[in-house]
C-alpha atoms as one frame of an Amber mdcrd trajectory, in Angstrom:
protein
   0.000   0.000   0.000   2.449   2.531   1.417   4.334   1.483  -2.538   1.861
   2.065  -4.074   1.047   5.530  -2.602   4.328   6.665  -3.481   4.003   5.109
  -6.925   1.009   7.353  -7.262   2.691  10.277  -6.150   5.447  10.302  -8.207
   3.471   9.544 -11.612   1.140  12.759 -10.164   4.962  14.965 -10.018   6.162
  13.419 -13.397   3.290  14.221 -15.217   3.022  17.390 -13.889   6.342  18.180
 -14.782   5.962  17.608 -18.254   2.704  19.154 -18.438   4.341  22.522 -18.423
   5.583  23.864 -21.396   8.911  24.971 -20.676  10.019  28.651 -21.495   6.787
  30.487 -20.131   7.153  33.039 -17.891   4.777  35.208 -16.389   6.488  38.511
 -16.124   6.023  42.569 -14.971   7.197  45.236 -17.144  10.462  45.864 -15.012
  11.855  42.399 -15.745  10.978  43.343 -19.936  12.529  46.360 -19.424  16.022
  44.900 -18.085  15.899  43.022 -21.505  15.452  46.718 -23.351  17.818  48.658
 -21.430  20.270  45.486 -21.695  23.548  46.537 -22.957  23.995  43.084 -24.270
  26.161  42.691 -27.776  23.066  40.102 -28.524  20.389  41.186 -31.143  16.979
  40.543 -29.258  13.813  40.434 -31.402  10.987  41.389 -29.236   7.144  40.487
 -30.960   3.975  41.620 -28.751   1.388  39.087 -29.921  -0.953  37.882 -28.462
  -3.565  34.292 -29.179  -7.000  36.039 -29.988  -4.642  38.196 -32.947  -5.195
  36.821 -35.695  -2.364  38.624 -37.601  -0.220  38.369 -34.867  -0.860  34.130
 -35.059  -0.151  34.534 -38.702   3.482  36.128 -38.506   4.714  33.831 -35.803
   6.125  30.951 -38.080   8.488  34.237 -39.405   9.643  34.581 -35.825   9.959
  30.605 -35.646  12.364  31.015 -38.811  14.153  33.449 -37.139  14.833  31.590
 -34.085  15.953  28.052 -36.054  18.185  30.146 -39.092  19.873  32.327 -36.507
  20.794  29.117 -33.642  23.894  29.829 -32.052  24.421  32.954 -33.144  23.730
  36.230 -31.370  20.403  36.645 -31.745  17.666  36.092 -29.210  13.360  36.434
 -30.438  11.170  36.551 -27.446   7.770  36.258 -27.931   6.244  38.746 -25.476
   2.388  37.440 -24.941  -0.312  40.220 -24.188  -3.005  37.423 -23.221  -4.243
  38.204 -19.856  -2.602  36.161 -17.071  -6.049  34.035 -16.395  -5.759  32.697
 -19.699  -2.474  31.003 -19.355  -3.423  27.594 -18.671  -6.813  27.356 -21.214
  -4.871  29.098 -23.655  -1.710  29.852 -23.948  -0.080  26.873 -22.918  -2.237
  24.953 -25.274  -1.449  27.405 -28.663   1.879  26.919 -27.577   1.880  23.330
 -27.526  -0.127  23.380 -30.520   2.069  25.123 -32.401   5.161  23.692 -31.261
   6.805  26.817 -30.676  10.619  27.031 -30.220  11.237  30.720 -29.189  11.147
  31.532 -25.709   7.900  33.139 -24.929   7.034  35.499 -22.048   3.392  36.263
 -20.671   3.553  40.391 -19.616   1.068  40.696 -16.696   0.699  44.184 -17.040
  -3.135  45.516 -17.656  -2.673  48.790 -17.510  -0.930  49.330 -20.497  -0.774
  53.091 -20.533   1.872  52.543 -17.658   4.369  51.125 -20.325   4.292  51.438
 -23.907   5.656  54.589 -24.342   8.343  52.809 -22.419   8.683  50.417 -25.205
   8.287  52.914 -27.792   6.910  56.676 -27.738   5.411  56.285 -30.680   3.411
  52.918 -29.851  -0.237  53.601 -30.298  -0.578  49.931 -28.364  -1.609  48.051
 -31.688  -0.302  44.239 -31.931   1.571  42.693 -34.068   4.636  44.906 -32.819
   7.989  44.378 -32.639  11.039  45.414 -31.104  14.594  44.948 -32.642  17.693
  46.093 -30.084  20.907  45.716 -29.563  21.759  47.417 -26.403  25.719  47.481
 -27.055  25.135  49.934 -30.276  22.030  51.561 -28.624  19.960  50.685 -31.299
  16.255  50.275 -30.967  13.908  49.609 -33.862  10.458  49.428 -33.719   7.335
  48.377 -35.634   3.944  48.668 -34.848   2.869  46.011 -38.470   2.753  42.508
 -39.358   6.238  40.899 -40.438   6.789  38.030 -43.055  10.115  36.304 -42.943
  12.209  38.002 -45.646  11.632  41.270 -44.104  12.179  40.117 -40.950  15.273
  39.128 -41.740  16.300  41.847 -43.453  15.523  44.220 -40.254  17.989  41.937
 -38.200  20.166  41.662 -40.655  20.394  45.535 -40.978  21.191  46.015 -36.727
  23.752  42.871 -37.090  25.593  44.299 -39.463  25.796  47.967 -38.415
C-alpha cells in the first residue's frame, strides 16, 4: 500500500512536470525592461502578440524562422504574450503546444498598459503585431507597430547585425 502511494505520487509529479511547457514566464514590465535597457552585444527580437490576434498568429512561423536560421548565433526572439494572465493555462499553454513553438515566450502581466508602452516605444499607439529589434551594445532600438513576413524580418535583423 504505502508502494503504491508513493508510486502514485510520483506519476502525479512526473506528469506534472511535463505538463508545463517549458520557457513560459509570467512577467512585470520591469523584468521586460532589463531586456530593453540590456547593454547586451546580442540582437533581441521582441514580438507583442498575443492568441486572440489573428495577424499576430499569422506572422509567428516568421519569428519561428528566425529563431531556427539564426541558432547559435547572437540573436535572441522573445515572444512577449499580451493574453491576460487568467488565460495562461486554457490558452496559452495549449497554442503553444499546438504550435510547437521554439522561441522563448514570455506572458507580460501588465493591464494597464498606458503605464508602459511609451516605455517600449513613444510612438506605440498599443496596436499588436509589434515588434522590437535592439541591440543594447550599439544603442539601437527599432520598432514596428505592423505585421512581419520572414524576408523582411530578416532583413531588419540583418540591418542592426551588421551595423
Amino acid at each position: 500500500m504505502k508502494n503504491s502511494f508513493i508510486i502514485l505520487l510520483f506519476l502525479l509529479f512526473f506528469i506534472h512536470s511535463f505538463s508545463q511547457v517549458p520557457g513560459i514566464s509570467v512577467i512585470q514590465f520591469d523584468a521586460l525592461e532589463k531586456i530593453m535597457t540590456s547593454k547586451s552585444d546580442s540582437v533581441y527580437v521582441l514580438n507583442f502578440w498575443a492568441t486572440w490576434c489573428k495577424p499576430c498568429v499569422e506572422e509567428l512561423p516568421a519569428f519561428e524562422q528566425v529563431t531556427k536560421d539564426y541558432k547559435g548565433k547572437n540573436v535572441k526572439v522573445i515572444l512577449i504574450c499580451m493574453d491576460f494572465k487568467s488565460k495562461l493555462k486554457e490558452r496559452v499553454i495549449p497554442f503553444v503546444k499546438k504550435n510547437g513553438l521554439l522561441s522563448e515566450v514570455l506572458l507580460l502581466n501588465e493591464p494597464d498598459y498606458n503605464s508602459w508602452i511609451d516605455k517600449v516605444d513613444k510612438k506605440w499607439s498599443g496596436s499588436i503585431p509589434a515588434t522590437l529589434i535592439i541591440k543594447g551594445d550599439l544603442g539601437i532600438r527599432n520598432f514596428f507597430e505592423q505585421s512581419f513576413e520572414f524576408p523582411q524580418l530578416k532583413s531588419e535583423i540583418d540591418k542592426v547585425i551588421n551595423q
